[in-house]
Amino acid sequence: MEAIERRIPSADGAHQLYCRLYIPEGEPKGLFHVVHGMTEHIRRYDEFMQTIAEHGYVCYGFDNLGHGYTADDDGDLGYIGKWEWMVEDMQKVTLMMKAEFGEELPRILMGHSMGSFIARCGASPKIWSKAIFMGTGGPNPASAAGLAIIRGLIRKYGERSYSSKIDDMITGKFNERFVDEHDFVSMISTIPEVREKYRQDKYCTFRFTLNAQYVLVKLQSLCNRQIWFRSVSSKLPILLLSGSEDPVGSYGKGVQAVYDNLKKYGKNVDMKLYEGYRHEVLNDVCREEVIADILNFIE
């Protein structure tokens, strides 16, 4: 396969998205778009993207605004701007790939964690043939209050400020279940080496600004409204994947709520929980099973 790096203008008009592509030998079977999560970057998916390309798909993704090499410098990490820009970037890049590699190719969208919220908000069947929402979360009744609190803090301190109070409100309880190894990355994986590599990566350990915290909660809120569940196209096959010990998915309950709401409106959705595994099922012991399930779904 061929690995390529590209710079693509972002919808914000100020940044160049850092994009990685893995192009298989011969005629591609389809396009596969990976959307990464909060405080991580697309290079963490290199091995997975190579595997997808080895199975005949052009696999690609980019560092979202405020993340990785898309950020102009370290001071730019954790500032996003508008949530709409993230959705527009996601859609624009796949349309570019569609124009480059072929209008007729099937197109698969996969978003993880915050990336699943971005993907859910922009998963148009006019652009994608199938969608995988991994490590996603369900409805949260506290979202509206959280958005109001963050707006108040932004008015007072500015959108590039930080708030430990909001950090704690959003993710503070995510590691409580893992009392034997209580630190801020316990939720990620059952594998100690994965957690340690995350701790040592500066593109995983930066803080979200108030702006990015607002964007995160806004995206989560938008894709869990009843209007979203109703509006999802029944023509779009959807696969929900999550670890049963993933706090973002409320240990399976939130993912089940997403599944149940989609089913209620007659959508084409399947779900699988990986028993005993945590937030990043692609970086846990169940990795090979997850990849096999993804390949089965797309092929």
PDB file of C-alpha atoms in Angstrom:
ATOM      1  CA  MET A   1       0.000   0.000   0.000  1.00  0.00           C
ATOM      2  CA  GLU A   2       0.952   3.647  -0.232  1.00  0.00           C
ATOM      3  CA  ALA A   3       0.907   5.973   2.794  1.00  0.00           C
ATOM      4  CA  ILE A   4       0.402   9.668   2.065  1.00  0.00           C
ATOM      5  CA  GLU A   5       0.239  12.827   4.168  1.00  0.00           C
ATOM      6  CA  ARG A   6      -1.756  15.822   2.956  1.00  0.00           C
ATOM      7  CA  ARG A   7      -2.781  19.260   4.110  1.00  0.00           C
ATOM      8  CA  ILE A   8      -6.398  20.198   3.379  1.00  0.00           C
ATOM      9  CA  PRO A   9      -7.942  23.607   4.203  1.00  0.00           C
ATOM     10  CA  SER A  10     -10.345  23.477   7.153  1.00  0.00           C
ATOM     11  CA  ALA A  11     -13.832  24.958   7.114  1.00  0.00           C
ATOM     12  CA  ASP A  12     -12.633  27.485   9.715  1.00  0.00           C
ATOM     13  CA  GLY A  13     -10.644  29.288   7.006  1.00  0.00           C
ATOM     14  CA  ALA A  14      -7.536  29.449   9.193  1.00  0.00           C
ATOM     15  CA  HIS A  15      -6.115  25.938   9.594  1.00  0.00           C
ATOM     16  CA  GLN A  16      -4.788  23.214   7.348  1.00  0.00           C
ATOM     17  CA  LEU A  17      -6.068  19.774   8.344  1.00  0.00           C
ATOM     18  CA  TYR A  18      -3.315  17.204   8.749  1.00  0.00           C
ATOM     19  CA  CYS A  19      -4.609  14.220   6.770  1.00  0.00           C
ATOM     20  CA  ARG A  20      -3.262  10.676   6.392  1.00  0.00           C
ATOM     21  CA  LEU A  21      -4.235   8.281   3.604  1.00  0.00           C
ATOM     22  CA  TYR A  22      -3.509   4.611   3.110  1.00  0.00           C
ATOM     23  CA  ILE A  23      -4.066   3.570  -0.483  1.00  0.00           C
ATOM     24  CA  PRO A  24      -4.210  -0.150  -1.370  1.00  0.00           C
ATOM     25  CA  GLU A  25      -2.633  -1.720  -4.418  1.00  0.00           C
ATOM     26  CA  GLY A  26      -4.961  -2.189  -7.356  1.00  0.00           C
ATOM     27  CA  GLU A  27      -8.499  -0.935  -7.685  1.00  0.00           C
ATOM     28  CA  PRO A  28      -9.940   0.068  -4.282  1.00  0.00           C
ATOM     29  CA  LYS A  29     -13.114  -1.586  -3.013  1.00  0.00           C
ATOM     30  CA  GLY A  30     -14.273   1.500  -1.177  1.00  0.00           C
ATOM     31  CA  LEU A  31     -13.431   4.513   0.962  1.00  0.00           C
ATOM     32  CA  PHE A  32     -13.128   4.315   4.752  1.00  0.00           C
ATOM     33  CA  HIS A  33     -13.065   7.520   6.815  1.00  0.00           C
ATOM     34  CA  VAL A  34     -11.814   7.462  10.431  1.00  0.00           C
ATOM     35  CA  VAL A  35     -12.823  10.339  12.761  1.00  0.00           C
ATOM     36  CA  HIS A  36     -10.762  10.379  15.955  1.00  0.00           C
ATOM     37  CA  GLY A  37     -11.916  11.342  19.438  1.00  0.00           C
ATOM     38  CA  MET A  38     -11.270  13.987  22.092  1.00  0.00           C
ATOM     39  CA  THR A  39      -7.637  14.771  22.976  1.00  0.00           C
ATOM     40  CA  GLU A  40      -6.073  12.275  20.620  1.00  0.00           C
ATOM     41  CA  HIS A  41      -4.942  12.289  16.985  1.00  0.00           C
ATOM     42  CA  ILE A  42      -5.185  10.333  13.749  1.00  0.00           C
ATOM     43  CA  ARG A  43      -1.701   8.770  14.009  1.00  0.00           C
ATOM     44  CA  ARG A  44      -3.040   6.602  16.852  1.00  0.00           C
ATOM     45  CA  TYR A  45      -5.072   4.788  14.160  1.00  0.00           C
ATOM     46  CA  ASP A  46      -2.145   4.089  11.810  1.00  0.00           C
ATOM     47  CA  GLU A  47      -2.055   0.337  12.371  1.00  0.00           C
ATOM     48  CA  PHE A  48      -5.828   0.010  12.072  1.00  0.00           C
ATOM     49  CA  MET A  49      -5.900   2.150   8.927  1.00  0.00           C
ATOM     50  CA  GLN A  50      -3.168   0.030   7.358  1.00  0.00           C
ATOM     51  CA  THR A  51      -5.199  -3.097   8.089  1.00  0.00           C
ATOM     52  CA  ILE A  52      -8.284  -1.613   6.430  1.00  0.00           C
ATOM     53  CA  ALA A  53      -6.167  -0.640   3.404  1.00  0.00           C
ATOM     54  CA  GLU A  54      -4.747  -4.176   3.236  1.00  0.00           C
ATOM     55  CA  HIS A  55      -8.327  -5.340   2.746  1.00  0.00           C
ATOM     56  CA  GLY A  56      -8.686  -3.109  -0.310  1.00  0.00           C
ATOM     57  CA  TYR A  57     -10.057   0.172   1.034  1.00  0.00           C
ATOM     58  CA  VAL A  58      -8.655   3.669   0.754  1.00  0.00           C
ATOM     59  CA  CYS A  59      -8.487   4.515   4.452  1.00  0.00           C
ATOM     60  CA  TYR A  60      -8.028   8.091   5.612  1.00  0.00           C
ATOM     61  CA  GLY A  61      -8.570  10.539   8.422  1.00  0.00           C
ATOM     62  CA  PHE A  62      -7.259  13.823   9.754  1.00  0.00           C
ATOM     63  CA  ASP A  63      -6.447  15.615  12.979  1.00  0.00           C
ATOM     64  CA  ASN A  64      -9.555  17.547  13.976  1.00  0.00           C
ATOM     65  CA  LEU A  65      -9.416  21.243  14.730  1.00  0.00           C
ATOM     66  CA  GLY A  66      -7.575  21.855  18.001  1.00  0.00           C
ATOM     67  CA  HIS A  67      -5.839  18.475  17.781  1.00  0.00           C
ATOM     68  CA  GLY A  68      -2.532  16.996  16.658  1.00  0.00           C
ATOM     69  CA  TYR A  69      -0.717  18.473  13.677  1.00  0.00           C
ATOM     70  CA  THR A  70      -3.753  20.483  12.580  1.00  0.00           C
ATOM     71  CA  ALA A  71      -3.100  22.791  15.542  1.00  0.00           C
ATOM     72  CA  ASP A  72      -0.700  25.573  14.543  1.00  0.00           C
ATOM     73  CA  ASP A  73       1.284  25.148  17.770  1.00  0.00           C
ATOM     74  CA  ASP A  74       0.933  23.706  21.252  1.00  0.00           C
ATOM     75  CA  GLY A  75      -1.008  26.789  22.363  1.00  0.00           C
ATOM     76  CA  ASP A  76      -3.623  25.984  19.727  1.00  0.00           C
ATOM     77  CA  LEU A  77      -4.304  22.527  21.149  1.00  0.00           C
ATOM     78  CA  GLY A  78      -7.726  22.257  22.758  1.00  0.00           C
ATOM     79  CA  TYR A  79      -9.339  25.178  20.925  1.00  0.00           C
ATOM     80  CA  ILE A  80     -11.832  24.239  18.192  1.00  0.00           C
ATOM     81  CA  GLY A  81     -14.022  27.200  17.270  1.00  0.00           C
ATOM     82  CA  LYS A  82     -17.452  26.147  15.968  1.00  0.00           C
ATOM     83  CA  TRP A  83     -18.812  22.613  16.170  1.00  0.00           C
ATOM     84  CA  GLU A  84     -20.171  23.022  12.643  1.00  0.00           C
ATOM     85  CA  TRP A  85     -16.634  23.301  11.286  1.00  0.00           C
ATOM     86  CA  MET A  86     -15.790  19.797  12.507  1.00  0.00           C
ATOM     87  CA  VAL A  87     -18.807  18.327  10.722  1.00  0.00           C
ATOM     88  CA  GLU A  88     -18.094  20.328   7.563  1.00  0.00           C
ATOM     89  CA  ASP A  89     -14.441  19.185   7.538  1.00  0.00           C
ATOM     90  CA  MET A  90     -15.518  15.566   7.860  1.00  0.00           C
ATOM     91  CA  GLN A  91     -17.981  15.819   4.995  1.00  0.00           C
ATOM     92  CA  LYS A  92     -15.708  17.873   2.760  1.00  0.00           C
ATOM     93  CA  VAL A  93     -12.772  15.489   2.990  1.00  0.00           C
ATOM     94  CA  THR A  94     -14.875  12.457   2.022  1.00  0.00           C
ATOM     95  CA  LEU A  95     -16.373  14.349  -0.919  1.00  0.00           C
ATOM     96  CA  MET A  96     -12.815  15.135  -2.028  1.00  0.00           C
ATOM     97  CA  MET A  97     -11.875  11.459  -1.768  1.00  0.00           C
ATOM     98  CA  LYS A  98     -15.021  10.496  -3.651  1.00  0.00           C
ATOM     99  CA  ALA A  99     -14.077  12.844  -6.493  1.00  0.00           C
ATOM    100  CA  GLU A 100     -10.507  11.529  -6.549  1.00  0.00           C
ATOM    101  CA  PHE A 101     -11.062   7.777  -6.301  1.00  0.00           C
ATOM    102  CA  GLY A 102     -14.476   7.253  -7.870  1.00  0.00           C
ATOM    103  CA  GLU A 103     -18.079   8.309  -7.485  1.00  0.00           C
ATOM    104  CA  GLU A 104     -19.281   4.703  -7.504  1.00  0.00           C
ATOM    105  CA  LEU A 105     -17.178   3.425  -4.583  1.00  0.00           C
ATOM    106  CA  PRO A 106     -18.989   2.592  -1.327  1.00  0.00           C
ATOM    107  CA  ARG A 107     -18.046   4.982   1.467  1.00  0.00           C
ATOM    108  CA  ILE A 108     -17.827   3.995   5.131  1.00  0.00           C
ATOM    109  CA  LEU A 109     -17.708   6.446   8.027  1.00  0.00           C
ATOM    110  CA  MET A 110     -16.290   5.467  11.421  1.00  0.00           C
ATOM    111  CA  GLY A 111     -16.216   7.882  14.354  1.00  0.00           C
ATOM    112  CA  HIS A 112     -14.806   7.100  17.789  1.00  0.00           C
ATOM    113  CA  SER A 113     -15.883   8.820  21.039  1.00  0.00           C
ATOM    114  CA  MET A 114     -16.137  12.565  20.327  1.00  0.00           C
ATOM    115  CA  GLY A 115     -15.557  11.539  16.724  1.00  0.00           C
ATOM    116  CA  SER A 116     -18.713   9.435  16.953  1.00  0.00           C
ATOM    117  CA  PHE A 117     -20.663  12.551  17.939  1.00  0.00           C
ATOM    118  CA  ILE A 118     -19.210  14.433  14.959  1.00  0.00           C
ATOM    119  CA  ALA A 119     -20.014  11.474  12.708  1.00  0.00           C
ATOM    120  CA  ARG A 120     -23.544  11.124  14.033  1.00  0.00           C
ATOM    121  CA  CYS A 121     -24.227  14.822  13.465  1.00  0.00           C
ATOM    122  CA  GLY A 122     -23.075  14.651   9.847  1.00  0.00           C
ATOM    123  CA  ALA A 123     -23.696  11.092   8.640  1.00  0.00           C
ATOM    124  CA  SER A 124     -25.625  11.909   5.486  1.00  0.00           C
ATOM    125  CA  PRO A 125     -26.504   8.899   3.262  1.00  0.00           C
ATOM    126  CA  LYS A 126     -25.805  11.213   0.323  1.00  0.00           C
ATOM    127  CA  ILE A 127     -22.133  11.044   1.332  1.00  0.00           C
ATOM    128  CA  TRP A 128     -21.714   7.690   3.139  1.00  0.00           C
ATOM    129  CA  SER A 129     -22.980   4.187   2.424  1.00  0.00           C
ATOM    130  CA  LYS A 130     -22.500   2.821   5.965  1.00  0.00           C
ATOM    131  CA  ALA A 131     -21.600   4.221   9.386  1.00  0.00           C
ATOM    132  CA  ILE A 132     -19.828   2.852  12.466  1.00  0.00           C
ATOM    133  CA  PHE A 133     -20.225   4.738  15.749  1.00  0.00           C
ATOM    134  CA  MET A 134     -17.635   3.464  18.214  1.00  0.00           C
ATOM    135  CA  GLY A 135     -17.319   4.394  21.875  1.00  0.00           C
ATOM    136  CA  THR A 136     -20.347   6.639  21.603  1.00  0.00           C
ATOM    137  CA  GLY A 137     -22.615   7.945  24.351  1.00  0.00           C
ATOM    138  CA  GLY A 138     -26.356   8.205  24.872  1.00  0.00           C
ATOM    139  CA  PRO A 139     -28.698  10.965  26.024  1.00  0.00           C
ATOM    140  CA  ASN A 140     -27.549  12.974  29.043  1.00  0.00           C
ATOM    141  CA  PRO A 141     -30.224  14.996  30.872  1.00  0.00           C
ATOM    142  CA  ALA A 142     -27.516  17.282  32.279  1.00  0.00           C
ATOM    143  CA  SER A 143     -26.338  18.475  28.836  1.00  0.00           C
ATOM    144  CA  ALA A 144     -28.556  21.581  28.674  1.00  0.00           C
ATOM    145  CA  ALA A 145     -27.471  22.734  32.139  1.00  0.00           C
ATOM    146  CA  GLY A 146     -23.854  22.014  31.266  1.00  0.00           C
ATOM    147  CA  LEU A 147     -24.031  24.128  28.127  1.00  0.00           C
ATOM    148  CA  ALA A 148     -25.548  27.008  30.095  1.00  0.00           C
ATOM    149  CA  ILE A 149     -22.783  26.833  32.706  1.00  0.00           C
ATOM    150  CA  ILE A 150     -20.046  26.766  30.063  1.00  0.00           C
ATOM    151  CA  ARG A 151     -21.603  29.730  28.212  1.00  0.00           C
ATOM    152  CA  GLY A 152     -21.550  31.697  31.464  1.00  0.00           C
ATOM    153  CA  LEU A 153     -17.901  30.866  32.085  1.00  0.00           C
ATOM    154  CA  ILE A 154     -16.993  31.843  28.516  1.00  0.00           C
ATOM    155  CA  ARG A 155     -18.663  35.227  28.971  1.00  0.00           C
ATOM    156  CA  LYS A 156     -16.714  35.755  32.178  1.00  0.00           C
ATOM    157  CA  TYR A 157     -13.296  34.312  31.359  1.00  0.00           C
ATOM    158  CA  GLY A 158     -13.154  33.931  27.559  1.00  0.00           C
ATOM    159  CA  GLU A 159     -13.436  30.866  25.366  1.00  0.00           C
ATOM    160  CA  ARG A 160      -9.715  30.045  25.462  1.00  0.00           C
ATOM    161  CA  SER A 161      -9.738  29.765  29.260  1.00  0.00           C
ATOM    162  CA  TYR A 162      -9.754  26.483  31.177  1.00  0.00           C
ATOM    163  CA  SER A 163     -12.071  25.194  33.857  1.00  0.00           C
ATOM    164  CA  SER A 164     -11.238  22.301  36.165  1.00  0.00           C
ATOM    165  CA  LYS A 165     -14.857  22.406  37.283  1.00  0.00           C
ATOM    166  CA  ILE A 166     -16.070  21.645  33.753  1.00  0.00           C
ATOM    167  CA  ASP A 167     -13.322  19.039  33.262  1.00  0.00           C
ATOM    168  CA  ASP A 168     -14.645  17.275  36.338  1.00  0.00           C
ATOM    169  CA  MET A 169     -18.248  17.665  35.231  1.00  0.00           C
ATOM    170  CA  ILE A 170     -17.577  16.082  31.827  1.00  0.00           C
ATOM    171  CA  THR A 171     -14.992  13.384  32.523  1.00  0.00           C
ATOM    172  CA  GLY A 172     -14.289  13.483  36.262  1.00  0.00           C
ATOM    173  CA  LYS A 173     -16.134  10.286  37.084  1.00  0.00           C
ATOM    174  CA  PHE A 174     -14.886   8.284  34.113  1.00  0.00           C
ATOM    175  CA  ASN A 175     -12.135   6.540  36.084  1.00  0.00           C
ATOM    176  CA  GLU A 176     -13.995   5.897  39.334  1.00  0.00           C
ATOM    177  CA  ARG A 177     -14.889   2.338  38.365  1.00  0.00           C
ATOM    178  CA  PHE A 178     -11.232   1.396  37.963  1.00  0.00           C
ATOM    179  CA  VAL A 179     -10.176   1.873  41.579  1.00  0.00           C
ATOM    180  CA  ASP A 180      -7.272  -0.563  41.308  1.00  0.00           C
ATOM    181  CA  GLU A 181      -5.488   1.730  38.832  1.00  0.00           C
ATOM    182  CA  HIS A 182      -7.021   5.126  39.464  1.00  0.00           C
ATOM    183  CA  ASP A 183      -5.552   7.733  37.116  1.00  0.00           C
ATOM    184  CA  PHE A 184      -6.880   9.922  34.343  1.00  0.00           C
ATOM    185  CA  VAL A 185      -6.394   7.328  31.605  1.00  0.00           C
ATOM    186  CA  SER A 186      -7.665   4.197  33.360  1.00  0.00           C
ATOM    187  CA  MET A 187     -10.828   4.250  31.248  1.00  0.00           C
ATOM    188  CA  ILE A 188      -8.979   3.861  27.947  1.00  0.00           C
ATOM    189  CA  SER A 189      -7.859   0.239  27.942  1.00  0.00           C
ATOM    190  CA  THR A 190      -7.246  -2.795  30.117  1.00  0.00           C
ATOM    191  CA  ILE A 191      -3.700  -2.909  28.681  1.00  0.00           C
ATOM    192  CA  PRO A 192      -1.158  -0.994  30.843  1.00  0.00           C
ATOM    193  CA  GLU A 193       1.189  -0.350  27.908  1.00  0.00           C
ATOM    194  CA  VAL A 194      -1.589   1.362  25.945  1.00  0.00           C
ATOM    195  CA  ARG A 195      -2.344   3.636  28.864  1.00  0.00           C
ATOM    196  CA  GLU A 196       1.325   4.489  29.394  1.00  0.00           C
ATOM    197  CA  LYS A 197       1.837   5.327  25.718  1.00  0.00           C
ATOM    198  CA  TYR A 198      -1.170   7.643  25.933  1.00  0.00           C
ATOM    199  CA  ARG A 199       0.303   9.366  29.022  1.00  0.00           C
ATOM    200  CA  GLN A 200       3.562  10.035  27.172  1.00  0.00           C
ATOM    201  CA  ASP A 201       1.894  11.553  24.095  1.00  0.00           C
ATOM    202  CA  LYS A 202       1.615  15.347  24.236  1.00  0.00           C
ATOM    203  CA  TYR A 203      -1.166  15.191  21.638  1.00  0.00           C
ATOM    204  CA  CYS A 204      -3.253  13.153  24.084  1.00  0.00           C
ATOM    205  CA  THR A 205      -2.610  14.949  27.367  1.00  0.00           C
ATOM    206  CA  PHE A 206      -3.475  18.574  26.599  1.00  0.00           C
ATOM    207  CA  ARG A 207      -6.541  20.207  28.161  1.00  0.00           C
ATOM    208  CA  PHE A 208      -9.707  21.302  26.419  1.00  0.00           C
ATOM    209  CA  THR A 209     -10.489  25.008  26.544  1.00  0.00           C
ATOM    210  CA  LEU A 210     -13.938  26.208  27.546  1.00  0.00           C
ATOM    211  CA  ASN A 211     -14.682  26.510  23.835  1.00  0.00           C
ATOM    212  CA  ALA A 212     -13.805  22.876  23.136  1.00  0.00           C
ATOM    213  CA  GLN A 213     -15.738  21.721  26.190  1.00  0.00           C
ATOM    214  CA  TYR A 214     -18.773  23.573  24.862  1.00  0.00           C
ATOM    215  CA  VAL A 215     -18.327  21.985  21.418  1.00  0.00           C
ATOM    216  CA  LEU A 216     -18.060  18.506  22.945  1.00  0.00           C
ATOM    217  CA  VAL A 217     -21.219  18.842  25.023  1.00  0.00           C
ATOM    218  CA  LYS A 218     -23.063  20.502  22.125  1.00  0.00           C
ATOM    219  CA  LEU A 219     -22.248  17.662  19.733  1.00  0.00           C
ATOM    220  CA  GLN A 220     -23.220  15.057  22.314  1.00  0.00           C
ATOM    221  CA  SER A 221     -26.504  16.862  22.917  1.00  0.00           C
ATOM    222  CA  LEU A 222     -27.365  17.329  19.234  1.00  0.00           C
ATOM    223  CA  CYS A 223     -26.930  13.675  18.292  1.00  0.00           C
ATOM    224  CA  ASN A 224     -29.024  12.447  21.213  1.00  0.00           C
ATOM    225  CA  ARG A 225     -32.156  14.487  20.595  1.00  0.00           C
ATOM    226  CA  GLN A 226     -35.246  12.676  19.426  1.00  0.00           C
ATOM    227  CA  ILE A 227     -35.194  14.759  16.256  1.00  0.00           C
ATOM    228  CA  TRP A 228     -31.811  13.232  15.423  1.00  0.00           C
ATOM    229  CA  PHE A 229     -33.022   9.672  15.944  1.00  0.00           C
ATOM    230  CA  ARG A 230     -36.048  10.371  13.740  1.00  0.00           C
ATOM    231  CA  SER A 231     -34.024  12.079  11.011  1.00  0.00           C
ATOM    232  CA  VAL A 232     -31.401   9.353  10.521  1.00  0.00           C
ATOM    233  CA  SER A 233     -31.941   7.745   7.140  1.00  0.00           C
ATOM    234  CA  SER A 234     -33.258   4.186   7.192  1.00  0.00           C
ATOM    235  CA  LYS A 235     -31.094   3.625   4.101  1.00  0.00           C
ATOM    236  CA  LEU A 236     -27.913   4.057   6.162  1.00  0.00           C
ATOM    237  CA  PRO A 237     -26.739   0.799   7.820  1.00  0.00           C
ATOM    238  CA  ILE A 238     -25.318   1.632  11.255  1.00  0.00           C
ATOM    239  CA  LEU A 239     -23.094  -0.412  13.563  1.00  0.00           C
ATOM    240  CA  LEU A 240     -22.622   0.559  17.222  1.00  0.00           C
ATOM    241  CA  LEU A 241     -19.466  -0.823  18.870  1.00  0.00           C
ATOM    242  CA  SER A 242     -18.402  -0.282  22.472  1.00  0.00           C
ATOM    243  CA  GLY A 243     -16.718  -1.859  25.445  1.00  0.00           C
ATOM    244  CA  SER A 244     -19.062  -2.962  28.217  1.00  0.00           C
ATOM    245  CA  GLU A 245     -16.747  -1.122  30.647  1.00  0.00           C
ATOM    246  CA  ASP A 246     -16.708   2.134  28.693  1.00  0.00           C
ATOM    247  CA  PRO A 247     -17.866   5.040  30.892  1.00  0.00           C
ATOM    248  CA  VAL A 248     -18.581   7.239  27.852  1.00  0.00           C
ATOM    249  CA  GLY A 249     -21.292   4.743  26.933  1.00  0.00           C
ATOM    250  CA  SER A 250     -22.414   4.486  30.590  1.00  0.00           C
ATOM    251  CA  TYR A 251     -21.072   0.940  30.711  1.00  0.00           C
ATOM    252  CA  GLY A 252     -23.298  -0.173  27.867  1.00  0.00           C
ATOM    253  CA  LYS A 253     -26.495   1.547  29.022  1.00  0.00           C
ATOM    254  CA  GLY A 254     -25.919   4.667  26.934  1.00  0.00           C
ATOM    255  CA  VAL A 255     -25.069   2.656  23.829  1.00  0.00           C
ATOM    256  CA  GLN A 256     -28.166   0.548  24.392  1.00  0.00           C
ATOM    257  CA  ALA A 257     -30.216   3.764  24.608  1.00  0.00           C
ATOM    258  CA  VAL A 258     -28.846   4.920  21.241  1.00  0.00           C
ATOM    259  CA  TYR A 259     -29.674   1.527  19.738  1.00  0.00           C
ATOM    260  CA  ASP A 260     -33.173   1.466  21.229  1.00  0.00           C
ATOM    261  CA  ASN A 261     -33.967   4.982  20.030  1.00  0.00           C
ATOM    262  CA  LEU A 262     -32.812   4.188  16.494  1.00  0.00           C
ATOM    263  CA  LYS A 263     -34.811   0.970  16.491  1.00  0.00           C
ATOM    264  CA  LYS A 264     -37.870   2.832  17.739  1.00  0.00           C
ATOM    265  CA  TYR A 265     -37.857   4.834  14.522  1.00  0.00           C
ATOM    266  CA  GLY A 266     -37.188   1.841  12.302  1.00  0.00           C
ATOM    267  CA  LYS A 267     -33.532   2.487  11.525  1.00  0.00           C
ATOM    268  CA  ASN A 268     -31.087  -0.078  10.167  1.00  0.00           C
ATOM    269  CA  VAL A 269     -28.844  -0.548  13.203  1.00  0.00           C
ATOM    270  CA  ASP A 270     -26.855  -3.336  14.885  1.00  0.00           C
ATOM    271  CA  MET A 271     -24.921  -3.205  18.137  1.00  0.00           C
ATOM    272  CA  LYS A 272     -22.140  -5.137  19.842  1.00  0.00           C
ATOM    273  CA  LEU A 273     -20.655  -4.675  23.305  1.00  0.00           C
ATOM    274  CA  TYR A 274     -17.269  -6.244  24.053  1.00  0.00           C
ATOM    275  CA  GLU A 275     -17.583  -7.715  27.515  1.00  0.00           C
ATOM    276  CA  GLY A 276     -14.981  -6.546  30.024  1.00  0.00           C
ATOM    277  CA  TYR A 277     -13.272  -4.006  27.744  1.00  0.00           C
ATOM    278  CA  ARG A 278     -13.053  -0.250  28.030  1.00  0.00           C
ATOM    279  CA  HIS A 279     -13.295   2.888  25.920  1.00  0.00           C
ATOM    280  CA  GLU A 280     -10.824   2.169  23.112  1.00  0.00           C
ATOM    281  CA  VAL A 281     -11.807  -1.275  21.880  1.00  0.00           C
ATOM    282  CA  LEU A 282      -9.310  -0.920  19.019  1.00  0.00           C
ATOM    283  CA  ASN A 283      -6.581  -0.595  21.658  1.00  0.00           C
ATOM    284  CA  ASP A 284      -7.701  -3.391  23.935  1.00  0.00           C
ATOM    285  CA  VAL A 285      -7.385  -7.173  24.073  1.00  0.00           C
ATOM    286  CA  CYS A 286     -10.505  -7.502  21.907  1.00  0.00           C
ATOM    287  CA  ARG A 287      -8.852  -5.597  19.023  1.00  0.00           C
ATOM    288  CA  GLU A 288      -8.764  -8.474  16.506  1.00  0.00           C
ATOM    289  CA  GLU A 289     -12.392  -9.339  17.180  1.00  0.00           C
ATOM    290  CA  VAL A 290     -13.376  -5.687  16.681  1.00  0.00           C
ATOM    291  CA  ILE A 291     -11.517  -5.484  13.363  1.00  0.00           C
ATOM    292  CA  ALA A 292     -13.132  -8.723  12.186  1.00  0.00           C
ATOM    293  CA  ASP A 293     -16.572  -7.349  13.076  1.00  0.00           C
ATOM    294  CA  ILE A 294     -15.834  -4.120  11.201  1.00  0.00           C
ATOM    295  CA  LEU A 295     -14.670  -5.982   8.099  1.00  0.00           C
ATOM    296  CA  ASN A 296     -17.721  -8.216   8.242  1.00  0.00           C
ATOM    297  CA  PHE A 297     -19.950  -5.153   8.399  1.00  0.00           C
ATOM    298  CA  ILE A 298     -18.347  -3.294   5.510  1.00  0.00           C
ATOM    299  CA  GLU A 299     -17.869  -6.279   3.208  1.00  0.00           C
TER     300      GLU A 299
END
